[in-house]
Amino acid sequence: MSQYLLAIDQGTTSSRAILFNTSGVRIGQAQQEFPQIFPNDGWVEHDPNDLWQSTLSVCRDVLKDTDITADAVASIGITNQRETTILWDTETGKPVYNAIVWQDRRTSEFCQSLVDQGHSETVQAKTGLLIDPYFSATKIRWILENVEGVKERAKEGHIAFGTVDSFLLWHLTSGREHRTDATNAARTMAFNIHTQQWDEELIELLGIGDVIFPQVMDSSDDFGVIDKQWLGAEIPVNGIAGDQQAALVGQACFTPGMVKSTYGTGCFMILNTGEQALKSEHKMLTTVGYRINGKVTYALEGSIFVAGAAIQWLRDGLKLFADASETQSLAQQALNADTVYLVPAFTGLGAPYWDPDARGAMIGLTRDTSAADIISAGLRSVCYQTKDLVGAMAQDGAEFDTLRVDGGMVVNDLVVQFLSDLLGITVERPKVTETTALGVAYLAGLRIGVYESLEQISELWQSEHCFTPDMDDGNRQTLYDGWLDAVRRVRSSL
């Protein structure tokens, strides 16, 4: 009997495939990094073929490494970097341009023109989003307007748009299925989160109506069956969710008021708000947490563009260390940790500032500033940005005393303890920190009856370590005031 669930986790810097058993225990994992492309200031791209080929490779590798055949896999779930935009020709399957990554800021000027024309309230009311280059819709428009021949092919009905999940599903099913789920659709700025439909008014406003939009499904649904040629057997795809919503499921945050924060390339905090789509008055996003059996669970989200990417920059750009695993011991050697701040606004600032033109800076440098101080500042920047989000959510009326965390950075005890100290709340780290992949595996298993309910999934969640605050209020406020001062210095406008 098929007894495994395969999760495809296509991220911003790497593709992973993780094989879980039905108890949510990881059996094997394969991972492959791929190049980032930076054509201009604030532009970020990927070669879509890198996304597809690396995904296919890691799926094959994890099956080979675990000596498990494809016919032992009951279902596949796909989770993905959100908002990243791909257009491809439906006749050839070939992308018409590189994938424009969620971090990309090239449509800033157009977004500002939409704001100036008074469209902000309409966009927020329909989509729960703020007008920003972060989201997919203006990226679609840019490709149509700037890549020769694409607009004409779109008018002829041959250009498909998809976020990464749709692009992978299209290829895995050899072009038979063009679908996405409600969580990914909700991040495009073209989807009405209240009607759960593509919004014709917004699509017309943006001039993107000629592309073929994917069919929007539940997060746990029958998306299609992958072609036998890829892994050696036909396997159904039964779960799709954007990476942050998948992590919400993986962290079993199924009760309104529960909150998780994921630390990957960026950092994303999501608060479950249940059946209520709360409108933020403090620049948080209202979004879809998950949709199951046609029922939408809404969420409030704060998005930080650069978290782990700052550590990657310290490693690859400044060459301060060879491997991220060294950062904890190096940061512990810092003598000026409380006075050196890194504001990693490499592609602007996300929530709650939404300043696409801000740029990064290091503040508080002196002659005795060391590499350890800079590394510590990089790690702490993630915690300071999280406090920004918590403060904005609190102003919107959210109250919580526990935060569940996951992602690559949370294996660092120093980071998680400082996070607890700075926030003044309990921070819980789960036994399985690959909660993004685990969440989409749960969604796939839920659809095929491996799990009977969300309550059953919730019972599988286990805490690995609980961090409690050990910092006085005065020190906490002094450190945070220093951060706020550093942020003010990099803002493009106040």
PDB file of C-alpha atoms in Angstrom, residues 27-219:
ATOM      1  CA  ILE A  27      12.112   9.841   5.768  1.00  0.00           C
ATOM      2  CA  GLY A  28      14.436  11.610   3.372  1.00  0.00           C
ATOM      3  CA  GLN A  29      15.283  14.934   1.789  1.00  0.00           C
ATOM      4  CA  ALA A  30      17.072  16.249  -1.298  1.00  0.00           C
ATOM      5  CA  GLN A  31      17.941  19.865  -1.982  1.00  0.00           C
ATOM      6  CA  GLN A  32      19.456  21.788  -4.879  1.00  0.00           C
ATOM      7  CA  GLU A  33      20.381  25.454  -5.057  1.00  0.00           C
ATOM      8  CA  PHE A  34      20.047  27.445  -8.282  1.00  0.00           C
ATOM      9  CA  PRO A  35      21.372  30.826  -9.452  1.00  0.00           C
ATOM     10  CA  GLN A  36      19.800  34.180  -8.650  1.00  0.00           C
ATOM     11  CA  ILE A  37      19.721  36.747 -11.458  1.00  0.00           C
ATOM     12  CA  PHE A  38      20.010  40.491 -10.719  1.00  0.00           C
ATOM     13  CA  PRO A  39      19.784  42.359 -14.049  1.00  0.00           C
ATOM     14  CA  ASN A  40      19.335  45.848 -12.528  1.00  0.00           C
ATOM     15  CA  ASP A  41      19.060  47.596  -9.186  1.00  0.00           C
ATOM     16  CA  GLY A  42      16.088  46.104  -7.359  1.00  0.00           C
ATOM     17  CA  TRP A  43      15.432  43.496 -10.076  1.00  0.00           C
ATOM     18  CA  VAL A  44      15.432  39.796  -9.117  1.00  0.00           C
ATOM     19  CA  GLU A  45      14.851  36.944 -11.578  1.00  0.00           C
ATOM     20  CA  HIS A  46      15.137  33.178 -11.934  1.00  0.00           C
ATOM     21  CA  ASP A  47      15.443  31.051 -15.031  1.00  0.00           C
ATOM     22  CA  PRO A  48      12.133  29.105 -14.952  1.00  0.00           C
ATOM     23  CA  ASN A  49      13.907  26.078 -16.373  1.00  0.00           C
ATOM     24  CA  ASP A  50      16.159  26.076 -13.309  1.00  0.00           C
ATOM     25  CA  LEU A  51      13.051  25.887 -11.130  1.00  0.00           C
ATOM     26  CA  TRP A  52      11.613  22.991 -13.127  1.00  0.00           C
ATOM     27  CA  GLN A  53      14.825  20.998 -13.568  1.00  0.00           C
ATOM     28  CA  SER A  54      15.941  21.410  -9.952  1.00  0.00           C
ATOM     29  CA  THR A  55      12.481  20.343  -8.756  1.00  0.00           C
ATOM     30  CA  LEU A  56      12.546  17.264 -10.955  1.00  0.00           C
ATOM     31  CA  SER A  57      16.092  16.407  -9.848  1.00  0.00           C
ATOM     32  CA  VAL A  58      15.363  16.585  -6.122  1.00  0.00           C
ATOM     33  CA  CYS A  59      12.221  14.469  -6.496  1.00  0.00           C
ATOM     34  CA  ARG A  60      14.225  11.784  -8.281  1.00  0.00           C
ATOM     35  CA  ASP A  61      17.098  12.097  -5.795  1.00  0.00           C
ATOM     36  CA  VAL A  62      14.981  11.675  -2.658  1.00  0.00           C
ATOM     37  CA  LEU A  63      13.352   8.531  -4.050  1.00  0.00           C
ATOM     38  CA  LYS A  64      16.721   7.131  -5.080  1.00  0.00           C
ATOM     39  CA  ASP A  65      18.409   8.008  -1.780  1.00  0.00           C
ATOM     40  CA  THR A  66      15.637   6.429   0.308  1.00  0.00           C
ATOM     41  CA  ASP A  67      15.307   3.433  -2.032  1.00  0.00           C
ATOM     42  CA  ILE A  68      11.565   4.064  -2.261  1.00  0.00           C
ATOM     43  CA  THR A  69       9.775   3.596  -5.557  1.00  0.00           C
ATOM     44  CA  ALA A  70       7.308   6.151  -6.911  1.00  0.00           C
ATOM     45  CA  ASP A  71       4.395   3.729  -6.654  1.00  0.00           C
ATOM     46  CA  ALA A  72       4.862   3.757  -2.854  1.00  0.00           C
ATOM     47  CA  VAL A  73       4.039   7.483  -2.822  1.00  0.00           C
ATOM     48  CA  ALA A  74       0.355   8.032  -2.127  1.00  0.00           C
ATOM     49  CA  SER A  75       0.249  11.718  -3.011  1.00  0.00           C
ATOM     50  CA  ILE A  76       2.307  14.801  -3.792  1.00  0.00           C
ATOM     51  CA  GLY A  77       1.981  18.282  -2.324  1.00  0.00           C
ATOM     52  CA  ILE A  78       3.526  21.395  -3.857  1.00  0.00           C
ATOM     53  CA  THR A  79       4.502  24.463  -1.869  1.00  0.00           C
ATOM     54  CA  ASN A  80       6.256  27.382  -3.444  1.00  0.00           C
ATOM     55  CA  GLN A  81       7.758  30.825  -3.239  1.00  0.00           C
ATOM     56  CA  ARG A  82       4.725  33.060  -3.621  1.00  0.00           C
ATOM     57  CA  GLU A  83       4.059  35.978  -5.996  1.00  0.00           C
ATOM     58  CA  THR A  84       6.939  34.983  -8.305  1.00  0.00           C
ATOM     59  CA  THR A  85       5.514  35.331 -11.795  1.00  0.00           C
ATOM     60  CA  ILE A  86       5.990  33.193 -14.905  1.00  0.00           C
ATOM     61  CA  LEU A  87       4.384  33.545 -18.332  1.00  0.00           C
ATOM     62  CA  TRP A  88       4.749  30.720 -20.837  1.00  0.00           C
ATOM     63  CA  ASP A  89       3.559  29.808 -24.298  1.00  0.00           C
ATOM     64  CA  THR A  90       0.930  27.082 -24.086  1.00  0.00           C
ATOM     65  CA  GLU A  91       1.868  25.666 -27.492  1.00  0.00           C
ATOM     66  CA  THR A  92       5.560  25.179 -26.684  1.00  0.00           C
ATOM     67  CA  GLY A  93       5.521  25.150 -22.886  1.00  0.00           C
ATOM     68  CA  LYS A  94       8.477  27.542 -22.976  1.00  0.00           C
ATOM     69  CA  PRO A  95       8.651  30.595 -20.713  1.00  0.00           C
ATOM     70  CA  VAL A  96       8.556  33.893 -22.598  1.00  0.00           C
ATOM     71  CA  TYR A  97      10.775  35.614 -20.014  1.00  0.00           C
ATOM     72  CA  ASN A  98      12.576  34.840 -16.786  1.00  0.00           C
ATOM     73  CA  ALA A  99      10.513  34.359 -13.648  1.00  0.00           C
ATOM     74  CA  ILE A 100      10.148  37.747 -11.949  1.00  0.00           C
ATOM     75  CA  VAL A 101      10.749  37.015  -8.268  1.00  0.00           C
ATOM     76  CA  TRP A 102       8.574  38.263  -5.419  1.00  0.00           C
ATOM     77  CA  GLN A 103      11.443  40.471  -4.199  1.00  0.00           C
ATOM     78  CA  ASP A 104      11.619  42.339  -7.513  1.00  0.00           C
ATOM     79  CA  ARG A 105      10.863  46.085  -7.395  1.00  0.00           C
ATOM     80  CA  ARG A 106      10.841  47.028 -11.098  1.00  0.00           C
ATOM     81  CA  THR A 107       7.150  47.968 -11.101  1.00  0.00           C
ATOM     82  CA  SER A 108       7.495  50.496  -8.247  1.00  0.00           C
ATOM     83  CA  GLU A 109       6.761  53.474 -10.492  1.00  0.00           C
ATOM     84  CA  PHE A 110       3.647  51.878 -11.971  1.00  0.00           C
ATOM     85  CA  CYS A 111       2.425  50.898  -8.503  1.00  0.00           C
ATOM     86  CA  GLN A 112       2.868  54.472  -7.331  1.00  0.00           C
ATOM     87  CA  SER A 113       0.820  55.677 -10.303  1.00  0.00           C
ATOM     88  CA  LEU A 114      -2.019  53.354  -9.232  1.00  0.00           C
ATOM     89  CA  VAL A 115      -1.828  54.804  -5.719  1.00  0.00           C
ATOM     90  CA  ASP A 116      -1.809  58.355  -7.098  1.00  0.00           C
ATOM     91  CA  GLN A 117      -4.894  57.550  -9.192  1.00  0.00           C
ATOM     92  CA  GLY A 118      -6.759  56.568  -6.041  1.00  0.00           C
ATOM     93  CA  HIS A 119      -6.981  52.779  -6.481  1.00  0.00           C
ATOM     94  CA  SER A 120      -5.550  51.780  -3.085  1.00  0.00           C
ATOM     95  CA  GLU A 121      -8.862  51.403  -1.278  1.00  0.00           C
ATOM     96  CA  THR A 122     -10.420  49.313  -4.060  1.00  0.00           C
ATOM     97  CA  VAL A 123      -7.408  46.998  -4.249  1.00  0.00           C
ATOM     98  CA  GLN A 124      -7.277  46.498  -0.484  1.00  0.00           C
ATOM     99  CA  ALA A 125     -11.037  45.953  -0.218  1.00  0.00           C
ATOM    100  CA  LYS A 126     -11.024  43.251  -2.898  1.00  0.00           C
ATOM    101  CA  THR A 127      -7.670  41.541  -2.370  1.00  0.00           C
ATOM    102  CA  GLY A 128      -6.651  42.366   1.203  1.00  0.00           C
ATOM    103  CA  LEU A 129      -3.345  43.589  -0.231  1.00  0.00           C
ATOM    104  CA  LEU A 130      -1.579  46.917  -0.521  1.00  0.00           C
ATOM    105  CA  ILE A 131      -0.530  48.135  -3.959  1.00  0.00           C
ATOM    106  CA  ASP A 132       3.098  47.045  -4.179  1.00  0.00           C
ATOM    107  CA  PRO A 133       5.574  45.551  -6.700  1.00  0.00           C
ATOM    108  CA  TYR A 134       5.717  42.492  -4.406  1.00  0.00           C
ATOM    109  CA  PHE A 135       2.567  40.995  -5.893  1.00  0.00           C
ATOM    110  CA  SER A 136       2.167  39.188  -9.206  1.00  0.00           C
ATOM    111  CA  ALA A 137      -0.245  41.333 -11.204  1.00  0.00           C
ATOM    112  CA  THR A 138       2.047  44.238 -12.034  1.00  0.00           C
ATOM    113  CA  LYS A 139       4.793  41.758 -12.936  1.00  0.00           C
ATOM    114  CA  ILE A 140       2.430  40.189 -15.500  1.00  0.00           C
ATOM    115  CA  ARG A 141       1.800  43.622 -16.963  1.00  0.00           C
ATOM    116  CA  TRP A 142       5.523  44.371 -17.158  1.00  0.00           C
ATOM    117  CA  ILE A 143       6.198  41.222 -19.190  1.00  0.00           C
ATOM    118  CA  LEU A 144       3.286  41.949 -21.534  1.00  0.00           C
ATOM    119  CA  GLU A 145       4.473  45.518 -22.067  1.00  0.00           C
ATOM    120  CA  ASN A 146       8.220  44.908 -22.311  1.00  0.00           C
ATOM    121  CA  VAL A 147       8.874  41.520 -23.925  1.00  0.00           C
ATOM    122  CA  GLU A 148       8.561  41.601 -27.691  1.00  0.00           C
ATOM    123  CA  GLY A 149       5.734  39.550 -29.169  1.00  0.00           C
ATOM    124  CA  VAL A 150       4.203  38.409 -25.868  1.00  0.00           C
ATOM    125  CA  LYS A 151       1.234  40.776 -25.921  1.00  0.00           C
ATOM    126  CA  GLU A 152       0.337  39.592 -29.417  1.00  0.00           C
ATOM    127  CA  ARG A 153       0.602  35.923 -28.444  1.00  0.00           C
ATOM    128  CA  ALA A 154      -1.574  36.648 -25.393  1.00  0.00           C
ATOM    129  CA  LYS A 155      -4.261  38.231 -27.582  1.00  0.00           C
ATOM    130  CA  GLU A 156      -4.216  35.037 -29.652  1.00  0.00           C
ATOM    131  CA  GLY A 157      -4.874  33.031 -26.445  1.00  0.00           C
ATOM    132  CA  HIS A 158      -1.507  31.300 -26.175  1.00  0.00           C
ATOM    133  CA  ILE A 159       0.082  32.835 -23.062  1.00  0.00           C
ATOM    134  CA  ALA A 160      -0.504  31.283 -19.631  1.00  0.00           C
ATOM    135  CA  PHE A 161       0.241  33.021 -16.354  1.00  0.00           C
ATOM    136  CA  GLY A 162       1.108  31.128 -13.249  1.00  0.00           C
ATOM    137  CA  THR A 163       2.843  31.405  -9.936  1.00  0.00           C
ATOM    138  CA  VAL A 164       5.531  28.757  -9.463  1.00  0.00           C
ATOM    139  CA  ASP A 165       3.098  26.088  -8.290  1.00  0.00           C
ATOM    140  CA  SER A 166       1.068  26.390 -11.505  1.00  0.00           C
ATOM    141  CA  PHE A 167       4.198  26.297 -13.654  1.00  0.00           C
ATOM    142  CA  LEU A 168       5.414  23.121 -11.938  1.00  0.00           C
ATOM    143  CA  LEU A 169       1.976  21.484 -12.077  1.00  0.00           C
ATOM    144  CA  TRP A 170       1.741  22.266 -15.809  1.00  0.00           C
ATOM    145  CA  HIS A 171       5.053  20.499 -16.447  1.00  0.00           C
ATOM    146  CA  LEU A 172       4.470  17.621 -14.048  1.00  0.00           C
ATOM    147  CA  THR A 173       1.167  16.864 -15.780  1.00  0.00           C
ATOM    148  CA  SER A 174       2.756  17.420 -19.230  1.00  0.00           C
ATOM    149  CA  GLY A 175       0.543  20.432 -19.916  1.00  0.00           C
ATOM    150  CA  ARG A 176      -2.769  18.813 -18.967  1.00  0.00           C
ATOM    151  CA  GLU A 177      -3.539  20.948 -15.884  1.00  0.00           C
ATOM    152  CA  HIS A 178      -3.377  24.705 -15.383  1.00  0.00           C
ATOM    153  CA  ARG A 179      -4.423  25.170 -11.764  1.00  0.00           C
ATOM    154  CA  THR A 180      -3.474  26.888  -8.540  1.00  0.00           C
ATOM    155  CA  ASP A 181      -4.905  27.082  -5.042  1.00  0.00           C
ATOM    156  CA  ALA A 182      -6.639  29.915  -3.224  1.00  0.00           C
ATOM    157  CA  THR A 183      -3.590  30.845  -1.112  1.00  0.00           C
ATOM    158  CA  ASN A 184      -1.417  31.462  -4.169  1.00  0.00           C
ATOM    159  CA  ALA A 185      -4.206  33.209  -6.069  1.00  0.00           C
ATOM    160  CA  ALA A 186      -4.686  35.515  -3.077  1.00  0.00           C
ATOM    161  CA  ARG A 187      -1.134  36.847  -3.543  1.00  0.00           C
ATOM    162  CA  THR A 188      -1.520  38.037  -7.126  1.00  0.00           C
ATOM    163  CA  MET A 189      -3.445  41.317  -6.560  1.00  0.00           C
ATOM    164  CA  ALA A 190      -5.932  40.056  -9.169  1.00  0.00           C
ATOM    165  CA  PHE A 191      -8.003  37.729  -6.949  1.00  0.00           C
ATOM    166  CA  ASN A 192     -10.996  38.750  -4.852  1.00  0.00           C
ATOM    167  CA  ILE A 193     -10.542  36.994  -1.506  1.00  0.00           C
ATOM    168  CA  HIS A 194     -14.209  37.519  -0.583  1.00  0.00           C
ATOM    169  CA  THR A 195     -15.824  36.109  -3.744  1.00  0.00           C
ATOM    170  CA  GLN A 196     -12.924  33.655  -4.275  1.00  0.00           C
ATOM    171  CA  GLN A 197     -12.810  34.556  -7.964  1.00  0.00           C
ATOM    172  CA  TRP A 198     -10.406  36.284 -10.314  1.00  0.00           C
ATOM    173  CA  ASP A 199     -11.523  39.914 -10.255  1.00  0.00           C
ATOM    174  CA  GLU A 200     -12.404  41.227 -13.708  1.00  0.00           C
ATOM    175  CA  GLU A 201     -12.320  44.876 -12.626  1.00  0.00           C
ATOM    176  CA  LEU A 202      -8.753  44.634 -11.343  1.00  0.00           C
ATOM    177  CA  ILE A 203      -7.610  42.542 -14.294  1.00  0.00           C
ATOM    178  CA  GLU A 204      -9.003  45.184 -16.672  1.00  0.00           C
ATOM    179  CA  LEU A 205      -7.459  48.027 -14.654  1.00  0.00           C
ATOM    180  CA  LEU A 206      -4.042  46.372 -14.953  1.00  0.00           C
ATOM    181  CA  GLY A 207      -4.425  45.440 -18.612  1.00  0.00           C
ATOM    182  CA  ILE A 208      -3.659  41.753 -18.090  1.00  0.00           C
ATOM    183  CA  GLY A 209      -6.909  40.170 -19.273  1.00  0.00           C
ATOM    184  CA  ASP A 210      -5.427  38.414 -22.304  1.00  0.00           C
ATOM    185  CA  VAL A 211      -3.308  35.930 -20.342  1.00  0.00           C
ATOM    186  CA  ILE A 212      -4.754  32.562 -19.313  1.00  0.00           C
ATOM    187  CA  PHE A 213      -5.255  32.514 -15.553  1.00  0.00           C
ATOM    188  CA  PRO A 214      -5.153  29.169 -13.714  1.00  0.00           C
ATOM    189  CA  GLN A 215      -8.257  27.547 -12.260  1.00  0.00           C
ATOM    190  CA  VAL A 216      -8.400  28.240  -8.527  1.00  0.00           C
ATOM    191  CA  MET A 217      -8.872  25.157  -6.323  1.00  0.00           C
ATOM    192  CA  ASP A 218      -8.996  24.391  -2.599  1.00  0.00           C
ATOM    193  CA  SER A 219      -5.597  23.978  -0.914  1.00  0.00           C
TER     194      SER A 219
END
